[in-house]
GROMACS .gro file of C-alpha atoms in nm:
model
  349
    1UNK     CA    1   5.384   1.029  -3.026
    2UNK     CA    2   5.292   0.847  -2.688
    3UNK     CA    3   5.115   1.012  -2.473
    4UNK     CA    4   5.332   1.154  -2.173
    5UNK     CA    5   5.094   0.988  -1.897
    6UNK     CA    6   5.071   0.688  -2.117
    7UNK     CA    7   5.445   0.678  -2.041
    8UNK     CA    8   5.472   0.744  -1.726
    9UNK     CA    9   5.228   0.490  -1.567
   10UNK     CA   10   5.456   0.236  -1.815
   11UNK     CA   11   5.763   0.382  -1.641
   12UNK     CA   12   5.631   0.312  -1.308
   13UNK     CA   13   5.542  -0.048  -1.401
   14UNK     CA   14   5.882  -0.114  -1.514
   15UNK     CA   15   6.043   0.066  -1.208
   16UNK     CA   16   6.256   0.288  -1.461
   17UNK     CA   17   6.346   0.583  -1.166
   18UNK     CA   18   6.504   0.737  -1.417
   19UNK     CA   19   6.292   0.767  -1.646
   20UNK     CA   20   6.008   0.854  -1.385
   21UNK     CA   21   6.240   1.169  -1.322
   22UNK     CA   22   6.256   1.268  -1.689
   23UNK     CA   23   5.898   1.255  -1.722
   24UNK     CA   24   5.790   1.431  -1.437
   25UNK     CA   25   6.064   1.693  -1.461
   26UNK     CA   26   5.982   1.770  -1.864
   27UNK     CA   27   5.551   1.747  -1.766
   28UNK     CA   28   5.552   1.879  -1.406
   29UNK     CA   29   5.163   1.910  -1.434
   30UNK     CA   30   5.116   1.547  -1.449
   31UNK     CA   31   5.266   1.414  -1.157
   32UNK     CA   32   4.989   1.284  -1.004
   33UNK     CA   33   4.808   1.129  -1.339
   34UNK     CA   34   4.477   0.969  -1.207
   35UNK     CA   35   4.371   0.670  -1.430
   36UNK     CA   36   4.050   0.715  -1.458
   37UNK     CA   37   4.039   0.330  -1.615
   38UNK     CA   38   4.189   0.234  -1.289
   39UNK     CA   39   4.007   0.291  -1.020
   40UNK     CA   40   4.166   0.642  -1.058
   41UNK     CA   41   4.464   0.516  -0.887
   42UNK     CA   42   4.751   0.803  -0.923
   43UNK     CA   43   5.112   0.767  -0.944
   44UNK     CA   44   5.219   0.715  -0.588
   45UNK     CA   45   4.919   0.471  -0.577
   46UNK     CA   46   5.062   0.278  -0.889
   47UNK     CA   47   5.417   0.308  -0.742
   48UNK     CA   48   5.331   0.184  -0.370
   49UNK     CA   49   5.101  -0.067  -0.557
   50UNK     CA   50   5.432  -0.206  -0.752
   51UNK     CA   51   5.671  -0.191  -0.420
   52UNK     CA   52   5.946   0.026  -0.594
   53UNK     CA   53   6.075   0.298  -0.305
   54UNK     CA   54   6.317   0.455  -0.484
   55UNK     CA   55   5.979   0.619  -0.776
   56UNK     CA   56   5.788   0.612  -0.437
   57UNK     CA   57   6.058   0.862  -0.235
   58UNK     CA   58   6.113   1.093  -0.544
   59UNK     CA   59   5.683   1.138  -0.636
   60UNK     CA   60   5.697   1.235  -0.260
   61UNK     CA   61   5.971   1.432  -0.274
   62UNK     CA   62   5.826   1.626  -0.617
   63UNK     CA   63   5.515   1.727  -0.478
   64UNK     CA   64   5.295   1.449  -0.549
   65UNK     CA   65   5.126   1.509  -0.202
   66UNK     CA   66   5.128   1.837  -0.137
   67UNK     CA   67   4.762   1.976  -0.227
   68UNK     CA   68   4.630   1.638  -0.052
   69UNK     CA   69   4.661   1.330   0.040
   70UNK     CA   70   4.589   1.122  -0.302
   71UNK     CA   71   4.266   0.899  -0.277
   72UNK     CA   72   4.092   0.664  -0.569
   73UNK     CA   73   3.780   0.546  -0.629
   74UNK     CA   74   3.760   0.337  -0.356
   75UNK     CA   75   3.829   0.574  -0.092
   76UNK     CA   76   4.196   0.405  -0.029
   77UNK     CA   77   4.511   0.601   0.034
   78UNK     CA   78   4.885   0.494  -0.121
   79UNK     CA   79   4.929   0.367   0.229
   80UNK     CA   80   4.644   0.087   0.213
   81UNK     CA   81   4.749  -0.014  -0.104
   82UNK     CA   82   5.141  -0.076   0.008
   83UNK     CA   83   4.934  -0.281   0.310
   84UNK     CA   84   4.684  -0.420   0.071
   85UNK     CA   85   4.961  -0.517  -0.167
   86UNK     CA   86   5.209  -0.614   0.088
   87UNK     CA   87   5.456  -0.379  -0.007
   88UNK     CA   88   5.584  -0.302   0.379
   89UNK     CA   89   5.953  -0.080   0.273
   90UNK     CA   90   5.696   0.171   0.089
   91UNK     CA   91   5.456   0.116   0.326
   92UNK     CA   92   5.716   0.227   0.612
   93UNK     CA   93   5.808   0.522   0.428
   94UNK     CA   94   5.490   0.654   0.348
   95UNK     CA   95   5.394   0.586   0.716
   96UNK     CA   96   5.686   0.807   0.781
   97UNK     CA   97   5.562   1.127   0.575
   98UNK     CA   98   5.229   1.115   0.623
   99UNK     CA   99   5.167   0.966   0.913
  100UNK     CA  100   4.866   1.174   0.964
  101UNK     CA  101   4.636   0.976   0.798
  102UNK     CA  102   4.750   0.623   0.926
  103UNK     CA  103   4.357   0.623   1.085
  104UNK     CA  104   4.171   0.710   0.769
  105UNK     CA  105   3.938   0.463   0.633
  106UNK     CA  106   3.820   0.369   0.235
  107UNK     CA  107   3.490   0.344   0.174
  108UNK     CA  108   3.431   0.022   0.334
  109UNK     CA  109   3.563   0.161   0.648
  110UNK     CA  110   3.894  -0.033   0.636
  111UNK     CA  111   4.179   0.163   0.766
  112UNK     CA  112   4.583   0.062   0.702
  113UNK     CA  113   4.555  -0.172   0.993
  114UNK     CA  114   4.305  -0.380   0.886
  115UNK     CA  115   4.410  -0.404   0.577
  116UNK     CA  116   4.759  -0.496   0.732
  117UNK     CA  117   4.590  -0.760   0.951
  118UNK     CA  118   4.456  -0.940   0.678
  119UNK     CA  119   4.727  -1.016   0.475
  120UNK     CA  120   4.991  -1.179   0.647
  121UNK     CA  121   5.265  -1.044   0.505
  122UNK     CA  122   5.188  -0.719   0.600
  123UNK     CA  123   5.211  -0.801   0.993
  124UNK     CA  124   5.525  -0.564   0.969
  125UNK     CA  125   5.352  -0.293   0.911
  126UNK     CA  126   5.141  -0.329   1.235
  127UNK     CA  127   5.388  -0.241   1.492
  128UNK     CA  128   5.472   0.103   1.268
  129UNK     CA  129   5.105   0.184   1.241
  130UNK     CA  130   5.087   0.161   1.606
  131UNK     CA  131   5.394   0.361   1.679
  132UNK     CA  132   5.286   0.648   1.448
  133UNK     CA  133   5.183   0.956   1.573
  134UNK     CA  134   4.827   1.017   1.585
  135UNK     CA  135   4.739   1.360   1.476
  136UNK     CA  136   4.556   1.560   1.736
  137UNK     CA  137   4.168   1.624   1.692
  138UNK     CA  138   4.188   2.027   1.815
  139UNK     CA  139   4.418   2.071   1.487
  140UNK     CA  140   4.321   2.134   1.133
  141UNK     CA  141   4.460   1.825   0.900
  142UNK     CA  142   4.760   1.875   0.782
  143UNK     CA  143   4.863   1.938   0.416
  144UNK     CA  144   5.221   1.995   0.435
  145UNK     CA  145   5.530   1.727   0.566
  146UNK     CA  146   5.625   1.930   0.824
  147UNK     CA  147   5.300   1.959   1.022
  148UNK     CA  148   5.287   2.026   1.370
  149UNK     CA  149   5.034   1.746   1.431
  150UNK     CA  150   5.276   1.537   1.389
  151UNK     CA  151   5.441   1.591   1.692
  152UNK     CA  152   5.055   1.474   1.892
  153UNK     CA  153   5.092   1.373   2.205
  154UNK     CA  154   5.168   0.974   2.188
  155UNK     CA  155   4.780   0.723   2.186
  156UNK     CA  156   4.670   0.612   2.500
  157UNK     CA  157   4.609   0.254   2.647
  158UNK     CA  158   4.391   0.046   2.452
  159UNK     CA  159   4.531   0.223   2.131
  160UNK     CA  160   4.273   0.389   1.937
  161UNK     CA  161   4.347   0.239   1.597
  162UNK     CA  162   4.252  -0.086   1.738
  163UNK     CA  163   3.887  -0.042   1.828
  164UNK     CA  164   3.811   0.130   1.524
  165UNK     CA  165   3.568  -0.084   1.308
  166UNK     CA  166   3.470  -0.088   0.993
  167UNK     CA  167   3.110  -0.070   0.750
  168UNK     CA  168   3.073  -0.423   0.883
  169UNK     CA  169   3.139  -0.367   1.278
  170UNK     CA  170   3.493  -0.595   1.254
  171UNK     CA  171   3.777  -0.445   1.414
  172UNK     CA  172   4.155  -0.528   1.285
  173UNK     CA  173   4.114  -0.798   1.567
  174UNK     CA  174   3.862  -0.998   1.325
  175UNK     CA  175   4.077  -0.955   0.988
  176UNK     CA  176   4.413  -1.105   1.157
  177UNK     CA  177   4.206  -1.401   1.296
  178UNK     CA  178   4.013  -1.403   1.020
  179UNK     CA  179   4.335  -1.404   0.782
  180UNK     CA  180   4.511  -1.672   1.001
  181UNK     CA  181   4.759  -1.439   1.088
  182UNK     CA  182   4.919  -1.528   1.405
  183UNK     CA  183   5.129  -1.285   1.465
  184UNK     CA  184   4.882  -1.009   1.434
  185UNK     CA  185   4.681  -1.147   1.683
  186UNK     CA  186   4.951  -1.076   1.943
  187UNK     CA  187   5.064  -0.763   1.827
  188UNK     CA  188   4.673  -0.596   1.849
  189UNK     CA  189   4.589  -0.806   2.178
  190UNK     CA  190   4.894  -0.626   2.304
  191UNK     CA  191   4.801  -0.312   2.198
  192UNK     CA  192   4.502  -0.296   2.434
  193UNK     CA  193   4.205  -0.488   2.144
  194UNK     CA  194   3.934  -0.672   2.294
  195UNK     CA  195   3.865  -1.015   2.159
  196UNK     CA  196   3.498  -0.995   2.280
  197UNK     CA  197   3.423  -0.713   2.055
  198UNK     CA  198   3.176  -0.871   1.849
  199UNK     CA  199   3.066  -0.708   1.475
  200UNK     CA  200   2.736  -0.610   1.321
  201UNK     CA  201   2.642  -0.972   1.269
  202UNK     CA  202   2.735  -1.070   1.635
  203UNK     CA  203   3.060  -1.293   1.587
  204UNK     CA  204   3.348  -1.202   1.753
  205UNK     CA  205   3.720  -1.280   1.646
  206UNK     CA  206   3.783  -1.578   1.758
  207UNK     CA  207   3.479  -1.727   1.610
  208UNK     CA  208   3.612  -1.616   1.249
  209UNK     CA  209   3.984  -1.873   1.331
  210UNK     CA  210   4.126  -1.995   1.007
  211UNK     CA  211   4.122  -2.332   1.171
  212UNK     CA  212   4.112  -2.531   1.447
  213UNK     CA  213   4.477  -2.528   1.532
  214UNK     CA  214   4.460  -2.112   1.502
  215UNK     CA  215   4.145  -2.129   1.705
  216UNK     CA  216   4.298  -2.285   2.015
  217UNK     CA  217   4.641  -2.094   1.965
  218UNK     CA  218   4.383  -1.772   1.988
  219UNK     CA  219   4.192  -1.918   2.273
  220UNK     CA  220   4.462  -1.965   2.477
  221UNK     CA  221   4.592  -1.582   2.411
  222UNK     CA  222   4.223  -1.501   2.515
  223UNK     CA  223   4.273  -1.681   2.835
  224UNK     CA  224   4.569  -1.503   2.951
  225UNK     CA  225   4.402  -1.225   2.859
  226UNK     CA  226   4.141  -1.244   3.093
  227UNK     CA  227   4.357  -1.342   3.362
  228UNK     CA  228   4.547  -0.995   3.278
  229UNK     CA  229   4.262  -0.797   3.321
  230UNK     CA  230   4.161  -0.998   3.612
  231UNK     CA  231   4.488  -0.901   3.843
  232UNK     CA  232   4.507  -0.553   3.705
  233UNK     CA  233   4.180  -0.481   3.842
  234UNK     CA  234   4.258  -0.652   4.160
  235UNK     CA  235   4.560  -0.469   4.229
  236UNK     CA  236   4.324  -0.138   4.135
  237UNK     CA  237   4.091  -0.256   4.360
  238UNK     CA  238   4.394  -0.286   4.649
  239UNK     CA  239   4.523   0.032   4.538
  240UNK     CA  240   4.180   0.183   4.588
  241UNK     CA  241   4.115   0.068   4.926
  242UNK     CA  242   4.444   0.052   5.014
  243UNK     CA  243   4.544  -0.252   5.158
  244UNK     CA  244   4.894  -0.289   5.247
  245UNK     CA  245   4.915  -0.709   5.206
  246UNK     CA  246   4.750  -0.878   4.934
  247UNK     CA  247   4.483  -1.120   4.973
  248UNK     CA  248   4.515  -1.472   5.052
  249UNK     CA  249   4.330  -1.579   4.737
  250UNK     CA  250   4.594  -1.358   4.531
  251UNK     CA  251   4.926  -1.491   4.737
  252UNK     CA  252   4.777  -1.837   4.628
  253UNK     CA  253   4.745  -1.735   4.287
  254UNK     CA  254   5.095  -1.614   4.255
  255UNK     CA  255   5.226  -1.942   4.430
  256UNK     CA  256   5.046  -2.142   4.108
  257UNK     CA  257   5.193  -1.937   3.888
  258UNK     CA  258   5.520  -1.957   4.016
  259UNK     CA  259   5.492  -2.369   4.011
  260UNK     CA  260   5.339  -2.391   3.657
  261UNK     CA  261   5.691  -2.128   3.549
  262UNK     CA  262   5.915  -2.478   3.587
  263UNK     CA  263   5.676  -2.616   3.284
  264UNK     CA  264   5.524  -2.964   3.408
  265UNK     CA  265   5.468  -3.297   3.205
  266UNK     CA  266   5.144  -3.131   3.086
  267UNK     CA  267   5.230  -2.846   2.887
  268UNK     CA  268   5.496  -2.565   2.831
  269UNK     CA  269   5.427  -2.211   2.938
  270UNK     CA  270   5.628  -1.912   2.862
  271UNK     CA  271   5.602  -1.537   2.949
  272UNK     CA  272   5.702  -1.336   2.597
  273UNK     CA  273   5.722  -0.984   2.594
  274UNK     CA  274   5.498  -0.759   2.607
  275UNK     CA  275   5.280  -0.926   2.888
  276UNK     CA  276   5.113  -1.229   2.725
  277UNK     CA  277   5.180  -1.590   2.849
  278UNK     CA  278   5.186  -1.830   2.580
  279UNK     CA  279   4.939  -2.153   2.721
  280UNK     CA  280   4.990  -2.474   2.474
  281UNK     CA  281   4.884  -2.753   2.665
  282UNK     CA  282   4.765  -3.044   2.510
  283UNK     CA  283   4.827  -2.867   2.154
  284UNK     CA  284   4.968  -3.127   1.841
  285UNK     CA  285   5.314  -3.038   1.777
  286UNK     CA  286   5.398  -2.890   2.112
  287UNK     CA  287   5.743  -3.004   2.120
  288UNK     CA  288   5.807  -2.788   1.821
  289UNK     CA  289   5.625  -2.478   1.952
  290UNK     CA  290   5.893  -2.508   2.205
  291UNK     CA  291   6.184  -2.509   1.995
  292UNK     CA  292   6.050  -2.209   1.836
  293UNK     CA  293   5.959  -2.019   2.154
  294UNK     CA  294   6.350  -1.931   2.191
  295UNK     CA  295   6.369  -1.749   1.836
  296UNK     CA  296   6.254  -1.396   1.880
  297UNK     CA  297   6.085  -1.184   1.567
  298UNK     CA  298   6.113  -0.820   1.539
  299UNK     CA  299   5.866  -0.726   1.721
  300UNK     CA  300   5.956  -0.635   2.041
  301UNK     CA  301   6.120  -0.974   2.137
  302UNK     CA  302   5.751  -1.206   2.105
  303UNK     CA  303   5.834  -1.566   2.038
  304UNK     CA  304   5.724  -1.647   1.702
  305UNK     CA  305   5.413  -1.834   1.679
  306UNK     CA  306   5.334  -2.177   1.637
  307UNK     CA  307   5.510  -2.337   1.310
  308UNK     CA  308   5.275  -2.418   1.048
  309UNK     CA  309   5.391  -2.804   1.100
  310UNK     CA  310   5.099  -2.809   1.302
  311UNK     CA  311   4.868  -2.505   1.216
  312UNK     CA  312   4.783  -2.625   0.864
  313UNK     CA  313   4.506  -2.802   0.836
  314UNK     CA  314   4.640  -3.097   0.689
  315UNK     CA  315   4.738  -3.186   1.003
  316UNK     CA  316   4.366  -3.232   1.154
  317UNK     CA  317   4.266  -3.522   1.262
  318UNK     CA  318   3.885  -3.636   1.226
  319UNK     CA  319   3.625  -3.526   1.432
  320UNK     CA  320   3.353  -3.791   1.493
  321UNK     CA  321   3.338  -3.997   1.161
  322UNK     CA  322   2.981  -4.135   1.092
  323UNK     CA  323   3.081  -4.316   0.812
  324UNK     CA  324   3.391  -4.505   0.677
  325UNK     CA  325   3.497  -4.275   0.432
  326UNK     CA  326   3.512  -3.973   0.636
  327UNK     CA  327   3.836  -4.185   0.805
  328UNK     CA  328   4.135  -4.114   0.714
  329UNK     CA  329   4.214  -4.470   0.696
  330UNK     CA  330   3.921  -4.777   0.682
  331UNK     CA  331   4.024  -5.003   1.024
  332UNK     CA  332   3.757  -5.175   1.247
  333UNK     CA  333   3.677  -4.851   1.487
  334UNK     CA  334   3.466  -4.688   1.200
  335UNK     CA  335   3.330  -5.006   0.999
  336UNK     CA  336   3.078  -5.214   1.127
  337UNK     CA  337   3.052  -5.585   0.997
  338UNK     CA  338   2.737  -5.545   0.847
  339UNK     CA  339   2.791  -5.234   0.635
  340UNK     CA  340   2.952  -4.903   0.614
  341UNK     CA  341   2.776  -4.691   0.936
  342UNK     CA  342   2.959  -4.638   1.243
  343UNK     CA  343   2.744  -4.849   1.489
  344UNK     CA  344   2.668  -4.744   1.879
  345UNK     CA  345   2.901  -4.828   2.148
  346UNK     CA  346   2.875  -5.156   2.211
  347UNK     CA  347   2.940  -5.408   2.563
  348UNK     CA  348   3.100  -5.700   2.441
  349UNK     CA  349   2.854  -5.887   2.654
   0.00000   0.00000   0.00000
């Protein structure tokens, strides 16, 4: 005869609810069924690994949880494996129970967000992490899913999951550029992280761009960035002192910004929710970064980013070729006559 946790670790794998049920509710003792060959991953970490909801909802529902929140070998939660494994529904609903330990970290100090921020298809999960309710320090942690911590007092500007780091010094800010993942850089620039936060090894997150193309893309959400900062502390500083009239320099700033709004020959620029104008002068493919700035994503109306008809990197050009075969094509602006060096720039006379 089969072992019963043999069984029900095959049940989970073939998302068989029903069986799942059957199992649990004949062997109520080994619901949570660590496998110790497995990183001692439990049930609920098996089930949020494999994406299936429905065996996810009912281990919750049957106790799974309610000693403690389940962790493996590795220090992770259920959550970071749905964000880890890009499993966002379970992900969402465990974020919803236990939303107490959205900051805890693994043993490499990675938290759900990070993990989130580095895989790209978990960028849904970012704007839930964000809206969860922090628990609140003064209280013990909660064991139970109705916990008064849950009701904590909402996180303050920057938000708090955002500057955590982890063993390394990288905040989610360095995964998502890191990861290419475009989207994620807006959301966590929004929520208050700072792109000069370098790690232990003294790179920051722009530094760690997927490419070029993501590199300016994140250079020019920098920029506005600063400029952000830059009025909010003058209108502080006015607030402070207070001035009735604003400054000459600031009335000229507002009268370029309201000039550059029409979108010249040079560029496009755009104001997307959530405070962050979108620069993308002089980018390749602007035309279609345009089209796509009218199509709004879930997330709180932002323009999706850039299309990838222009982020890959098969869309580089060459930098400076030294030789012919770093060309794309052999023509006479990288071969010299006499062999296969690019030669120095040359007169004519």
């Amino acid at each position: 005869m089969i072992d019963p946790s043999i069984r029900l670790r095959r049940a989970i794998l073939l998302h068989d609810v029903s069986l799942v049920k059957r199992i649990v509710g004949n062997n109520p003792q080994i619901i949570r069924n660590p496998d110790f060959g497995d990183k001692s991953n439990t049930s609920l970490h098996l089930a949020a690994r494999e994406g299936s909801v429905e065996i996810v909802d009912f281990l919750i529902h049957a106790g799974h949880e309610d000693i403690s929140i389940s962790r493996n070998a590795d220090g992770d939660t259920p959550l970071m494996v749905a964000a880890a494994s890009e499993k966002v529904e379970v992900g969402e609903l465990l974020i919803k129970h236990f939303p107490w330990c959205v900051p805890w970290q693994n043993k490499d100090g990675l938290d759900a967000l990070m993990l989130s921020a580095r895989h790209e298809s978990s960028t849904p999960l970012i704007p839930v992490l964000l809206s969860a309710a922090l628990p609140d320090p003064s209280l013990p942690n909660p064991t139970a899913l109705e916990s008064p911590s849950t009701q904590a007092k909402p996180p303050p500007y920057p938000h708090p999951l955002v500057l955590a780091r982890d063993a390394n010094g990288s905040t989610a800010l360095h995964h998502a550029s890191a990861a290419g993942a475009l989207k994620a850089l807006r959301l966590l620039l929004m929520a208050g992280a700072n792109p000069r936060d370098a790690n232990a090894f003294a790179w920051d997150p722009v530094q760690y761009s997927a490419s070029v193309a993501a590199e300016v893309y994140f250079k020019n959400l920098v920029a506005e960035w600063d400029r952000r900062r830059a009025e909010a502390a003058e209108v502080e500083q006015r607030r402070l002192g207070g001035g009735g009239t604003m400054p000459p320099a600031a009335q000229q700033g507002q009268q370029q910004q309201q000039q550059e709004g029409g979108a010249g020959a040079g560029g496009r620029r755009a104001v997307v929710g959530g405070g962050v104008r979108l620069v993308t002068e002089g980018l390749e493919g602007g035309s279609s970064a345009g089209a796509a700035a009218g199509v709004e994503d879930a997330f709180g109306g932002v323009p999706l980013a850039p299309s990838k008809s222009w982020s890959p990197v098969e869309r580089k050009g060459p930098g400076t070729p030294t030789t012919a075969g770093s060309a794309k094509t052999t023509d006479w602006r990288f071969v010299q006559p006499g062999g296969g060096t690019r030669g120095r720039a040359w007169s004519g006379e």
